Structure formats: structure tokens, C-alpha cells
Coordinates of C-alpha atoms and ligand atoms in Angstrom, one line a residue:
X889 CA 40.7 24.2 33.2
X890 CA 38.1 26.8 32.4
X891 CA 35.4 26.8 30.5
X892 CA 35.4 28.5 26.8
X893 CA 32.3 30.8 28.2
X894 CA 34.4 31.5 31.1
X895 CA 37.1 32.8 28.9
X896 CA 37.5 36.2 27.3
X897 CA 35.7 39.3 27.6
X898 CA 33.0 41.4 25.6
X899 CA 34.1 42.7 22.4
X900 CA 36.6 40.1 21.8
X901 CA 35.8 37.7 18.6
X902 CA 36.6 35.9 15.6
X903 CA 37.6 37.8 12.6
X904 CA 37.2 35.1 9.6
X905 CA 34.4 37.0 9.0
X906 CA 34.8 39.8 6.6
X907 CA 32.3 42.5 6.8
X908 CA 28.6 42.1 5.4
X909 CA 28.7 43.6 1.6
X910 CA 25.1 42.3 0.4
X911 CA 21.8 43.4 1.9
X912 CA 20.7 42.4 5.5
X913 CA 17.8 40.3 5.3
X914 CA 15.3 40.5 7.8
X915 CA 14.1 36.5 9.1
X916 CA 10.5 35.6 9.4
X917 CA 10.5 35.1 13.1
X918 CA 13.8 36.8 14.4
X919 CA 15.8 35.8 17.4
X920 CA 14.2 38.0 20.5
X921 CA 17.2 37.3 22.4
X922 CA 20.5 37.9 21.6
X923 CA 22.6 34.2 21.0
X924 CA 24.7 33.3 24.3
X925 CA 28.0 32.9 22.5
X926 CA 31.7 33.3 24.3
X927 CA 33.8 36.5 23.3
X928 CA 36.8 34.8 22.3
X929 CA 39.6 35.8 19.7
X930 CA 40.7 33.5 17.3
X931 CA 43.7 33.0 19.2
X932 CA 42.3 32.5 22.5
X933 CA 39.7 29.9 20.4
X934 CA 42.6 27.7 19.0
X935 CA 44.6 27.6 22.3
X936 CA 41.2 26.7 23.9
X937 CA 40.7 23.7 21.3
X938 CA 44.7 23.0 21.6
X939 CA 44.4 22.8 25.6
X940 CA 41.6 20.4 25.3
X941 CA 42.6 17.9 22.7
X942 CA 46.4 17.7 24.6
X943 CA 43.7 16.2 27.7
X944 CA 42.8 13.2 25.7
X945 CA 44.0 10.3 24.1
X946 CA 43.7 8.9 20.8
X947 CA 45.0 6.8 18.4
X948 CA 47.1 9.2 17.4
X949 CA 48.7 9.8 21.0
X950 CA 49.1 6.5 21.8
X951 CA 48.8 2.3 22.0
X952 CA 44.6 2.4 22.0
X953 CA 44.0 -1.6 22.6
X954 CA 40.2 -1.1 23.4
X955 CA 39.1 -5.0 22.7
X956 CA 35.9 -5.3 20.3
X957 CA 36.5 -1.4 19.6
X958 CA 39.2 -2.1 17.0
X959 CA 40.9 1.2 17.2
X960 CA 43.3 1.6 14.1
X961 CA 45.8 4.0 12.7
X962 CA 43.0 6.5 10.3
X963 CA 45.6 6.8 7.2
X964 CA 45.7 10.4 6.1
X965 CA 45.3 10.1 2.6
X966 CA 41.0 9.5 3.7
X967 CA 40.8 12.7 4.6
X968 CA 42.1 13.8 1.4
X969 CA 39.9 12.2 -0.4
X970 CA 36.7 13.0 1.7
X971 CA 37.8 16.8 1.3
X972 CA 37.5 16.6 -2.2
X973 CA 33.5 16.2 -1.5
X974 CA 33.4 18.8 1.3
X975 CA 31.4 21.2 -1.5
X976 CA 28.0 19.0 -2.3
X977 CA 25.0 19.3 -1.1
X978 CA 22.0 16.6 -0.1
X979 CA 19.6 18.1 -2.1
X980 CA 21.6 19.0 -5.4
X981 CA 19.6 17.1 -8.0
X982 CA 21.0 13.2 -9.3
X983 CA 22.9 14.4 -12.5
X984 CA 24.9 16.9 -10.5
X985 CA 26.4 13.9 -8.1
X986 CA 27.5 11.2 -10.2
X987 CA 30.4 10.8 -8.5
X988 CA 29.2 10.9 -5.1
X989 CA 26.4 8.6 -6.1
X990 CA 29.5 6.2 -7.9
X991 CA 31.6 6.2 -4.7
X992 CA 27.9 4.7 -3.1
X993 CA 27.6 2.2 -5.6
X994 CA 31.5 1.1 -5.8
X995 CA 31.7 0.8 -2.1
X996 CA 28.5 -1.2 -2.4
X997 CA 30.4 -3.9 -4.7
X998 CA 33.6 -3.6 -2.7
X999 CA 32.3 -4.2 0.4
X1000 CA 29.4 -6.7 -1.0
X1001 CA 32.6 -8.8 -2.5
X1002 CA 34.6 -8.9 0.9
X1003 CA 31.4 -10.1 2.6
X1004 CA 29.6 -11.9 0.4
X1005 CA 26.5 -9.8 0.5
X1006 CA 24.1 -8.9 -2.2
X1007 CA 23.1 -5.6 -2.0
X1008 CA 24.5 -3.0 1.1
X1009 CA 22.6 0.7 2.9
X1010 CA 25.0 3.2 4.1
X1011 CA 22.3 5.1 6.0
X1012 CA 23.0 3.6 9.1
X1013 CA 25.2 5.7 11.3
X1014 CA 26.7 2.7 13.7
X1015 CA 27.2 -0.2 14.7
X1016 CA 24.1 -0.3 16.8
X1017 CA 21.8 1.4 14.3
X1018 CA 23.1 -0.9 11.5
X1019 CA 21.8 -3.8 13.9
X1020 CA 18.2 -2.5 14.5
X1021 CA 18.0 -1.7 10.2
X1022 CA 19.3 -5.2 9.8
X1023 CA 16.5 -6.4 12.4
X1024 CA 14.0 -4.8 10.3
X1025 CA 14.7 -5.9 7.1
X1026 CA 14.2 -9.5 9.1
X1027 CA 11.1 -8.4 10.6
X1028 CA 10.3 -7.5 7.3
X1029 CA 10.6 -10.6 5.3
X1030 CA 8.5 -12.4 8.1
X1031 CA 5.5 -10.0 7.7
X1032 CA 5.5 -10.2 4.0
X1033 CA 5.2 -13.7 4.3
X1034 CA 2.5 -13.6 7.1
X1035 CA 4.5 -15.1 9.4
X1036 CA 3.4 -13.4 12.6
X1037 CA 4.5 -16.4 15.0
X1038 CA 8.4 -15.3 14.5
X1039 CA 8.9 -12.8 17.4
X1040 CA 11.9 -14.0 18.8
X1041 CA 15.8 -13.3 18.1
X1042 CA 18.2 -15.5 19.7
X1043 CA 22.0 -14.2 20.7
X1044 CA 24.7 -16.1 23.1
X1045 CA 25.3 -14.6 26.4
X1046 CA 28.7 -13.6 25.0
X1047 CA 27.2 -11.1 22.4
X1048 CA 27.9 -7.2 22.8
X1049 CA 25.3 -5.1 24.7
X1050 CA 23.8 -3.7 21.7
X1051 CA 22.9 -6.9 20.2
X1052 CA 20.1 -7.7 22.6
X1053 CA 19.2 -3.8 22.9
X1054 CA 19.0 -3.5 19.0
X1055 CA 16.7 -7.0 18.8
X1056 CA 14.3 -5.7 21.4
X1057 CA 13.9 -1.8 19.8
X1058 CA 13.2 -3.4 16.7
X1059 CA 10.1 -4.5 18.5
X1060 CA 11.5 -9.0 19.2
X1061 CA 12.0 -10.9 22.3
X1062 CA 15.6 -12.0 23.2
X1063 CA 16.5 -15.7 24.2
X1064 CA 19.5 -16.0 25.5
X1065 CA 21.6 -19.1 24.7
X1066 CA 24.7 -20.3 26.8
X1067 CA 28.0 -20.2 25.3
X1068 CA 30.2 -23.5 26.1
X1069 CA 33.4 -23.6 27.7
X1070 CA 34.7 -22.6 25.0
X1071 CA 33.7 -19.4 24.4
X1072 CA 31.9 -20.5 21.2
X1073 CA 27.7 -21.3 20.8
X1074 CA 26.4 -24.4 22.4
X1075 CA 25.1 -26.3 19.1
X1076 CA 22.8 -28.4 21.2
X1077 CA 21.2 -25.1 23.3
X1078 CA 20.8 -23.4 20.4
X1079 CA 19.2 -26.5 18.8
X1080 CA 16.8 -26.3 22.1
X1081 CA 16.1 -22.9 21.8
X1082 CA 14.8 -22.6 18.0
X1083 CA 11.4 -22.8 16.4
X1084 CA 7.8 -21.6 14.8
X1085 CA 8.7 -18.6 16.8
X1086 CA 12.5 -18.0 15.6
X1087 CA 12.7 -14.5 13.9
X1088 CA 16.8 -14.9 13.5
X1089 CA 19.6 -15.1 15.3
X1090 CA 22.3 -12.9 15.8
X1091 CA 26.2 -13.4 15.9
X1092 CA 29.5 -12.3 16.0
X1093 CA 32.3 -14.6 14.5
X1094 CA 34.9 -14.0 15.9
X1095 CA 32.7 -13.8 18.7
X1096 CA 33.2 -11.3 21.4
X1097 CA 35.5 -13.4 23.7
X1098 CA 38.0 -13.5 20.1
X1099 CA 37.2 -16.6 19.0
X1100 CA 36.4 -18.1 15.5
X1101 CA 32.9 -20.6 15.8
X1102 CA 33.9 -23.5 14.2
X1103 CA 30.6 -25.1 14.0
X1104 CA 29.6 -21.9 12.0
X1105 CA 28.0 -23.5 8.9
X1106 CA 26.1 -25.9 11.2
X1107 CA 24.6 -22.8 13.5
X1108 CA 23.2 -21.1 10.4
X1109 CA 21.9 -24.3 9.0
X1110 CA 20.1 -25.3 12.3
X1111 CA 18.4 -21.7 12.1
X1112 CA 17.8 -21.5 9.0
X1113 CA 15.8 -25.4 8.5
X1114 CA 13.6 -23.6 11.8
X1115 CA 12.7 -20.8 9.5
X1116 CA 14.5 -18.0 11.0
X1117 CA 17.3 -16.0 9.7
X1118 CA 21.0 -15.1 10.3
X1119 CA 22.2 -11.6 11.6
X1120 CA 26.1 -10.9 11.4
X1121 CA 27.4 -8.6 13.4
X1122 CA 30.2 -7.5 11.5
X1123 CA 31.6 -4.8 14.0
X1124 CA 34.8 -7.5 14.3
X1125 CA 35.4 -8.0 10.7
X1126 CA 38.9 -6.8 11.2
X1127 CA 40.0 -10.6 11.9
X1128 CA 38.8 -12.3 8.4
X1129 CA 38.5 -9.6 6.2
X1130 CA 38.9 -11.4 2.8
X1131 CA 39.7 -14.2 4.3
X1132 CA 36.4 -15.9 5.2
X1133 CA 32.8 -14.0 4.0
X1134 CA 30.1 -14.1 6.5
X1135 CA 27.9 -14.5 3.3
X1136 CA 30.1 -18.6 2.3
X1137 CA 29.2 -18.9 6.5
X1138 CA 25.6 -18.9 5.9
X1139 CA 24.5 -15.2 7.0
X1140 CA 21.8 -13.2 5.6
X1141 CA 22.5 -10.1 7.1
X1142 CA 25.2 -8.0 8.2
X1143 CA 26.3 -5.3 9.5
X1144 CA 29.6 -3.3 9.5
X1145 CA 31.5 -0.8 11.3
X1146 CA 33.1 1.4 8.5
X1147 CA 34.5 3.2 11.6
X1148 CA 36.4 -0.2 13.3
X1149 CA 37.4 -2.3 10.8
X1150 CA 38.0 0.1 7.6
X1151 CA 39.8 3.0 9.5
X1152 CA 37.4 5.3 9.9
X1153 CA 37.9 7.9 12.8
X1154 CA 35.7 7.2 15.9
X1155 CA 35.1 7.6 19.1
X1156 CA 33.3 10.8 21.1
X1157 CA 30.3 9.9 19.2
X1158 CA 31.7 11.2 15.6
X1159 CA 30.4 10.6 12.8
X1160 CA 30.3 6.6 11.8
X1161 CA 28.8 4.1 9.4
X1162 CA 27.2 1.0 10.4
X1163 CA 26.5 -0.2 6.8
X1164 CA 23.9 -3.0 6.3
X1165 CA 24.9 -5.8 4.1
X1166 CA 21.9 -8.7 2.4
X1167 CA 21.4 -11.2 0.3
X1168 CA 19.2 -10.8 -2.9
X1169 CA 15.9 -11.9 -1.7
X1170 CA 16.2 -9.3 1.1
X1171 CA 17.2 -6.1 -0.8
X1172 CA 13.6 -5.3 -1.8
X1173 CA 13.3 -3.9 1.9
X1174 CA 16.2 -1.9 2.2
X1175 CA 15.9 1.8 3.4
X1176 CA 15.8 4.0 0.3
X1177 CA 17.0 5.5 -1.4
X1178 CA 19.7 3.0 -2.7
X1179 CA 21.8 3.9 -5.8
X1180 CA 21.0 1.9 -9.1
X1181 CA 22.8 2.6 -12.5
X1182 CA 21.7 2.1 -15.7
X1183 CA 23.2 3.4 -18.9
X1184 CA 22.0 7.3 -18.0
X1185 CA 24.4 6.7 -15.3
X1186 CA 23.6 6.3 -11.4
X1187 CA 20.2 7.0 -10.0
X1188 CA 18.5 6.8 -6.7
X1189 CA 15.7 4.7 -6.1
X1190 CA 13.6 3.4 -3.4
X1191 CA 13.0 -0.1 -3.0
X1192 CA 10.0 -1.9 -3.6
X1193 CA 9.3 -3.1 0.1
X1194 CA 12.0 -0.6 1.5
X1195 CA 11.3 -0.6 5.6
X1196 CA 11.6 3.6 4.8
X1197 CA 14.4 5.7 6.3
X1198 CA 16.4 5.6 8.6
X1199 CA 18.0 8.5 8.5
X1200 CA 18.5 11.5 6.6
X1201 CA 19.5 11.9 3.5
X1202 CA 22.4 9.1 2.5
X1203 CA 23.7 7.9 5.6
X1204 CA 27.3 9.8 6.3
X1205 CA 28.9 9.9 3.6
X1206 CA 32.4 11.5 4.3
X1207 CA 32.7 8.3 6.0
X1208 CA 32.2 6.0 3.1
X1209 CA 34.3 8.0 1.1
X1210 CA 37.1 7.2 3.5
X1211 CA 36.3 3.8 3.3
X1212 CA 36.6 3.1 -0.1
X1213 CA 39.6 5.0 0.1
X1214 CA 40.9 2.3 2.3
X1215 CA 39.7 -0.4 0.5
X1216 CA 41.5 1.1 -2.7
X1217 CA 44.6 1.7 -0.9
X1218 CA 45.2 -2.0 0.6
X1219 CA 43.8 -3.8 -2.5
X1220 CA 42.8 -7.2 -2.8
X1221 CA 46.1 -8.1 -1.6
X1222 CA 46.3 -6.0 1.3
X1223 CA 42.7 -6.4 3.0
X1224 CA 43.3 -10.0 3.5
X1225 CA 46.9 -8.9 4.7
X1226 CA 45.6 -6.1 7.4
X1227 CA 43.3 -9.2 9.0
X1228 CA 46.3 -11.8 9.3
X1229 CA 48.7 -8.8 11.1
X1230 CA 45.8 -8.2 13.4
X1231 CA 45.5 -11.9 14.2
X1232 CA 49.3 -12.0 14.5
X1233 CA 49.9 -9.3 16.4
X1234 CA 47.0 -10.2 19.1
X1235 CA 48.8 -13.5 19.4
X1236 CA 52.2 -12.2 19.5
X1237 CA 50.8 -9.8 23.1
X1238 CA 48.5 -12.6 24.4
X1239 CA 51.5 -15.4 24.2
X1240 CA 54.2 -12.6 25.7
X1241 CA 51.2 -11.7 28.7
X1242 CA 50.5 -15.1 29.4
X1243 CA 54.2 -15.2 31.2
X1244 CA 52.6 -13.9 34.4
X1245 CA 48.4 -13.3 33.1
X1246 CA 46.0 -16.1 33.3
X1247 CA 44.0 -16.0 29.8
X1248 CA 39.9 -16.5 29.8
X1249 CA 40.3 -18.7 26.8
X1250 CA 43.2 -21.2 25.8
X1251 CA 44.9 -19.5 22.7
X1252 CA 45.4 -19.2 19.1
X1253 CA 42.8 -16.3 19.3
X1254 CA 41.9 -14.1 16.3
X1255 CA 42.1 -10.4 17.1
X1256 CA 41.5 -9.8 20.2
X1257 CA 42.1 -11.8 23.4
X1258 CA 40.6 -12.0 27.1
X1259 CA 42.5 -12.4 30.3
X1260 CA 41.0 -13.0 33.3
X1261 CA 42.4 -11.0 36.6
X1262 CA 40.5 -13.1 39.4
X1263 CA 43.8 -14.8 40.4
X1264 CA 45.5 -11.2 40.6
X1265 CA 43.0 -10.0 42.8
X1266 CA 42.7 -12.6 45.0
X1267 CA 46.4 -12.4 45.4
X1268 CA 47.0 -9.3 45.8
X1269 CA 43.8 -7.0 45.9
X1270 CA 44.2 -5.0 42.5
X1271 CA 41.7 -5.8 39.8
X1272 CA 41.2 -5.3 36.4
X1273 CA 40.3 -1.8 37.0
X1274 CA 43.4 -0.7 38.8
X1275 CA 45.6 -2.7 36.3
X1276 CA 43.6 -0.3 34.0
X1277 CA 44.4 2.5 35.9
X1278 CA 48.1 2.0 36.1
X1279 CA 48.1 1.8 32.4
X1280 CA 47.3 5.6 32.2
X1281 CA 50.2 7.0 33.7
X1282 CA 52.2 4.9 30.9
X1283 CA 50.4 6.7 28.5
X1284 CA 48.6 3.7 27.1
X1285 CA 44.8 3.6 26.6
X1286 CA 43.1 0.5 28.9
X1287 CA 42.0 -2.1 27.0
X1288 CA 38.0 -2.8 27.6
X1289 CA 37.1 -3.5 30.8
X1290 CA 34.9 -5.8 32.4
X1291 CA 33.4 -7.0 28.5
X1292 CA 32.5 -9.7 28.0
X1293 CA 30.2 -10.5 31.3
X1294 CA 31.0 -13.8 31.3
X1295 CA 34.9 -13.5 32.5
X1296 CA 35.5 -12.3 35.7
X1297 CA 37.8 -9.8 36.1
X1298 CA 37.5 -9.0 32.6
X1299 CA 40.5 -7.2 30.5
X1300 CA 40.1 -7.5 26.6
X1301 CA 42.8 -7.0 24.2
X1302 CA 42.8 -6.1 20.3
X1303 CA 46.5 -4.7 19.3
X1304 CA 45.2 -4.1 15.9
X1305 CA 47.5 -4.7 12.9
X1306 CA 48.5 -1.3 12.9
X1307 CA 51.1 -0.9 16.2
X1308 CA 54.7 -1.9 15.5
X1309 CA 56.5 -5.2 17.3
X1310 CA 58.2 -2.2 19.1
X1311 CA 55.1 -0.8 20.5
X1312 CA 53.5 -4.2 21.4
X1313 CA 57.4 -4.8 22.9
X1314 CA 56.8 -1.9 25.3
X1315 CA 52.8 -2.3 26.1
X1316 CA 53.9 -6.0 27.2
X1317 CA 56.7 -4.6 29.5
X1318 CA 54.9 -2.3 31.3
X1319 CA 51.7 -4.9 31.1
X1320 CA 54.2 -7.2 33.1
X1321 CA 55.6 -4.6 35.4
X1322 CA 52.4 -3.5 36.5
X1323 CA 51.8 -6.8 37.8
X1324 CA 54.4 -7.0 39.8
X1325 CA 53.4 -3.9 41.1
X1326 CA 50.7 -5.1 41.9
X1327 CA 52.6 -7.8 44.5
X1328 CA 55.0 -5.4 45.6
X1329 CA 53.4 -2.4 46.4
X1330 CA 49.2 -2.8 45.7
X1331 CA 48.6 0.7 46.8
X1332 CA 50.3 2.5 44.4
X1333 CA 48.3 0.7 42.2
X1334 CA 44.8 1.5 43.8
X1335 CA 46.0 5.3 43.9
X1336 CA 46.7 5.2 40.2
X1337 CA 46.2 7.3 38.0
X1338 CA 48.7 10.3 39.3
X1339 CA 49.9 11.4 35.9
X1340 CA 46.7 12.2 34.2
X1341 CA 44.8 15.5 34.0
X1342 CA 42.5 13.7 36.4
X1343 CA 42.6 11.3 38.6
X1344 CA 40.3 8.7 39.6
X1345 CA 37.1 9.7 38.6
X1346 CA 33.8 8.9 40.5
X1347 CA 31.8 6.7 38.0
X1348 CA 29.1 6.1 40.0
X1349 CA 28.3 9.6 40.7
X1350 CA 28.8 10.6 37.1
X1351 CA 26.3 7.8 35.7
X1352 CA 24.0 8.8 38.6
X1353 CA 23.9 12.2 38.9
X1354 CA 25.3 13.0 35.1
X1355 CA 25.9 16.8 34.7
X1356 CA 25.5 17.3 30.9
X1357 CA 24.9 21.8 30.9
X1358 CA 27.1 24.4 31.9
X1359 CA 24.8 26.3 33.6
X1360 CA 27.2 28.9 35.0
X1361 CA 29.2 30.2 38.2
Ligands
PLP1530 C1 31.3 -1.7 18.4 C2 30.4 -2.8 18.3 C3 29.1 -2.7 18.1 C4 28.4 -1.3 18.1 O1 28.9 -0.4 17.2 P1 28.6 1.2 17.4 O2 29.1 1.9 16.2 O3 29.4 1.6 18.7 O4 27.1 1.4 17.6 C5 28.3 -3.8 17.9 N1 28.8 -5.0 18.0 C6 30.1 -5.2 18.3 C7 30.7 -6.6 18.3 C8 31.0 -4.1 18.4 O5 32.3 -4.3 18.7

């Protein structure tokens, strides 16, 4: 496929543009070379855009079961209501954006009642920069109480990547704990591992191999009588929301991903919203500015011992806007009702794969399950990566790969609650018949994929030697 600056020729452009009918003015310091655009037309533009988006797959090409990643159906009717902000501005002055500034604070409320938080920033932009705000607002509370001894952040070996990356760019030293056979924290590890030094601790419940902690209140009590604090990472809310509140499991801080669990678009590094949830005594330190009301209306404010920005301006807010929509639309009923069809349907594919795949952990799970491949290699030579693989020419997205470390052979599963019995019915089939394959005829396996735009794609090279520039013939 060609390249859009490989397309077209000079002369050729866009005509949205009607011609200039108000003075030229001249700018300060004036571009000395002319822009390097492409000479498209609008037609060649949209077939350009067209040809590309038919190359990749999304949620709304096909079954998307990337575990941890909780890719949901985006309901239309969010973009609809974020279009009806598409004309305000950052800098229009507070009286002119009540209603922006009332979808901030109502989302607040919502989302603070679902998890049983306090006070909430949407600045954040992800999951990951939620964690490292949340971090602060920990390292924050320590240093205001001249508490310099608490430098560490503990998180189990099962944790996502980003836990231990965020802990350590927020300026802490990881311990690692063990997780037990189970999948879940070992109490008595982490009863080893905290003291003077604690900062927090950081968790995911479900945790990362699907799996709700049942020991949950005593692994926040046994942090909290060390002094330290609790971190949530809420990226897998979609299994317990309103159900169980990480705030009644003993958690002081949270974060969520607007763009998992409430059906936000993501992926290609759009926009997202990792918003940070706290308890009362730790909303003096948010970022500013947060919105307050009074009976003037809304207003924003910057809090007393606010940690400062994060980023600019409000966080993105398109994305919230979607969010509440979401919220709105499933209603107090249906929140609670989105989390049980996730766990159901995750335990309606993991009992129909465990005909022929050997799970990581022994089921119920919540929404998202792990099966380990080992066995299938060692049988037959394919792994997880060319069960993956064979996926693709079905159409289906792989489900995550080689997450979480601590399964071999790793292939993690969340349906989501918003694929049909009929889909999941299909998925499983060709799940099943791909591991037949796999004893029949490995090869075709290991040569997948050969219905794809590409195929097989040298990873290696492409972390290695990464070409990120067009830089021309
Ligand atoms: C996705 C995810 C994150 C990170 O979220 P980003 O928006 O990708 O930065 C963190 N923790 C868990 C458990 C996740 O699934």
C-alpha cells in the first residue's frame, strides 16, 4: 500500500476550503519553508483513510478478547453526546461552561458512588498516568506528615507492567511479593514485606490472572496498621462494577480506565481517561483545578496541597462526557448488570475451552480467564503465539499474549459482556478447531497468518530497529 505522500500529484487538494475573504495577516516569524504536505483530493484523501482503516481490526470488525484490555462495544449514542461539546474552548471563562464544568462534577458523584471514593481528577489521560497521579497524592500525604522513611510500594508479581513502572516514576522502590498458587496475594509474604518503610501498596482485584482476592479486607488492613496506604488499580473494574466498591474493600486510592470499563473508544493511543479516585483526607492534594459548586453555580478551584498538574487544562474531556453518558444510559440497574454478563460470559468460553485447553487457574473466574498452552506445545510444537496467529485468519482479534508472566504459555481471555452467546458459540469453535490443527497439521499453524494484509511480522526487528519516519523513496 502506498503511502499518502506517495499519492497524488502537485496541484491536487482539498476543497473544504472556501476562498480567503478577510485580510491576510502577516505572522511574526513566518514559515521560511514551504509545509511538506501531500497533493491529494478529497476523494483520493477518503479512499486513502477508507483503505487503511479496512487493514485493521476493531471492536467494530470483530470478537476483540484482549484479556485485561476490556475491549467493549463504544454505544453510539457517546458520541452524540460528546458532539454536543465539540464548540468550547479551554480557556472560555467559568460562567460560560457551566455545563461542561456540571458534566465534571456529576461524573465525579457517579463514579465516586460506584467506587466508593471521595473526591475524583479527570486530568489523567490513562491508565498508567492515573497510577503515577494516584502515587503522588500517596507520596504526598507521607511528606506532609514528615514521613520520609516510606519509600517503598509493594505489588504482587501478578500486577500489570505499569504498576511497577508507574511506582518507580513517581520517584518509590518496588518490592515484589509472590502471589500463591492461587493466583491471589500471599497474606503471610506480604505480612513479611511491610513496614516503617511501606509508602502503599498497589492492587488489582480481580487481579490480573481474573481472580477476586478473597482475603481483600485483611490485605488492606495489614498495610494500613504498617502505616502505608492502598492503591486500586481499577483498569478491571468491568467485573464488580456496582457490585463490590474498592472504597467498602479498604482502598484509598484508585484509579480507572474510562476507556475499558465505561466504553470509551481505545486503542492506537487515542484519547483516554485514567481518572483518579480518593478518599476525603486525600483530596486536599489533588491536581487542580477540581470543580466545586456553590450556590453561584460550579467553579474551579485548586486544592490546598494539590501535587499541581498533570496535564493540561481538564484532563480529556470528550471522554468523560462519554462516560457519563454510559453511566446514564445503564442506570443503577444496569452497571451492576454489565459486570455480572461479563463474568458470565468469561465463564460461559472458559468452561466450553476447557474441553480440550488446560486453564492457569481452576475456575469460577470473574472476567477474564488464563489458559496455559505448555501441554500444547510440548505435544505438538505450536504455542500460544501460533494459536494467536491462527486466530487471525478467522477474523478474531488474539486474546493477550504471554500476560501475566507468571503462566507459561500465556493466553488471557476477557469476552466482555458485550458479544452475543452466538459469537462466543463461534470464537469457541474455531478456539477448538485450531487445536486440533495444531495435532493434525502443526505447520499450517506456524505459517499462519495467510489471510491478513500481512503476514507474520518480525517483532524483534521492529522493537529493535523501530522505523517510526517516512523519510522518502
Ligand atoms: C490497561 C491497564 C492499565 C494501563 O492503562 P493504560 O490506559 O493503558 O495506561 C493498568 N492496569 C491494568 C490492570 C490494565 O488492564
Amino acid at each position: 500500500m502506498k503511502l499518502i505522500f506517495e499519492k497524488g500529484a502537485p496541484g491536487q487538494h482539498l476543497s473544504l476550503m472556501p476562498p480567503c475573504d478577510v485580510p491576510e495577516v502577516t505572522l511574526s516569524r513566518p514559515r521560511t519553508e514551504p509545509l511538506n504536505l501531500p497533493h491529494v483530493s478529497e476523494t483520493e484523501l477518503t479512499r486513502h483513510y477508507t483503505a487503511l482503516a479496512k487493514r485493521v481490526h476493531g471492536v467494530n470488525d470483530g470478537f476483540y478478547p484482549l484479556g485485561s484490555c476490556t475491549m467493549k462495544y463504544n454505544p453510539k449514542i457517546n458520541e452524540d453526546m460528546a458532539a454536543l461539546f465539540s464548540q468550547i474552548h479551554p480557556l472560555q471563562p467559568e460562567e460560560t461552561v457551566q455545563g461542561c464544568l456540571e458534566v465534571l462534577h456529576e461524573s465525579e458523584k457517579l463514579l465516586g458512588e460506584i467506587t466508593g471514593m471521595d473526591a475524583m481528577t479527570f486530568q489523567p489521560a490513562a491508565g498508567a498516568h492515573g497510577e503515577f497521579t494516584g502515587l503522588l497524592l500517596i507520596k504526598a500525604y507521607h511528606a506532609r506528615r514528615n514521613d520520609a522513611a516510606r519509600t517503598k510500594i509493594i505489588v504482587p508479581d501478578s500486577a500489570h507492567g505499569t504498576n511497577p513502572a508507574s511506582a518507580v516514576m513517581a520517584g518509590f522502590t518496588v518490592v515484589n511479593i509472590p502471589s500463591g498458587e492461587d493466583g491471589c496475594v500471599d497474606v503471610e509474604a506480604l505480612r513479611g514485606a511491610v513496614g516503617p518503610d511501606t509508602a502503599g501498596l498497589m492492587l488489582t482485584n480481580p487481579n490480573t490472572v481474573g481472580i477476586f482476592d478473597r482475603n481483600i479486607l485483611e490485605i488492606t488492613r495489614i498495610v494500613h496498621d504498617a502505616g502505608g496506604l492502598c492503591y486500586y488499580d481499577g483498569a478491571n473494574l468491568n467485573a464488580v462494577m456496582g457490585v463490590v466498591r474498592p472504597g467498602d474493600m479498604g482502598f484509598d486510592v484508585i484509579h480507572l480506565n474510562l476507556h475499558k470499563t465505561f466504553s470509551t473508544p481505545h486503542g492506537g493511543g487515542g484519547p483516554g481517561s485514567g481518572a483518579v479516585g480518593c478518599k476525603e483526607f486525600l483530596r486536599c492534594f489533588l491536581p487542580g483545578p477540581v470543580v466545586t459548586r456553590d450556590e453561584a453555580g460550579y467553579h474551579l478551584t485548586v486544592p490546598e496541597h494539590s501535587i499541581g498538574r498533570v496535564k493540561d487544562f481538564y484532563g480529556n474531556f470528550s471522554v468523560v462526557v462519554k462516560a457519563l453518558t454510559y453511566i446514564l444510559t445503564l442506570g443503577r440497574e444496569g452497571i451492576p448488570e454489565a459486570a455480572r454478563n461479563a463474568v458470565l460470559n468469561a465463564n460461559y468460553m472458559m468452561k466450553r475451552l476447557s474441553e480440550k485447553y488446560a486453564m492457569a487457574y481452576a475456575g469460577p473466574c470473574m472476567h477474564e480467564f488464563v489458559m496455559t498452552l505448555q501441554d500444547l506445545k510440548d505435544a505438538t510444537g505450536c504455542s500460544a503465539m501460533d494459536i494467536a496467529k491462527g486466530l487471525l485468519d478467522h477474523g478474531i482479534h488474539p486474546p493477550t499474549m504471554y500476560f501475566p508472566l507468571i503462566v507459561h504459555e500465556a493466553l488471557m481471555v476477557e469476552p466482555t459482556e458485550t458479544e452475543s452467546q452466538e459469537t462466543m458459540d463461534e470464537v469457541c469453535r474455531v478456539f477448538l478447531d485450531l487445536w486440533d490443527l495444531a495435532h493434525q497439521n502443526p505447520q499450517a499453524l506456524h505459517d499462519a497468518p495467510t489471510r491478513t494484509p500481512v503476514r507474520r511480522l518480525d517483532e524483534v526487528g521492529a522493537a529493535r530497529n523501530p522505523v517510526l519516519r517516512y523519510t522518502g523513496e
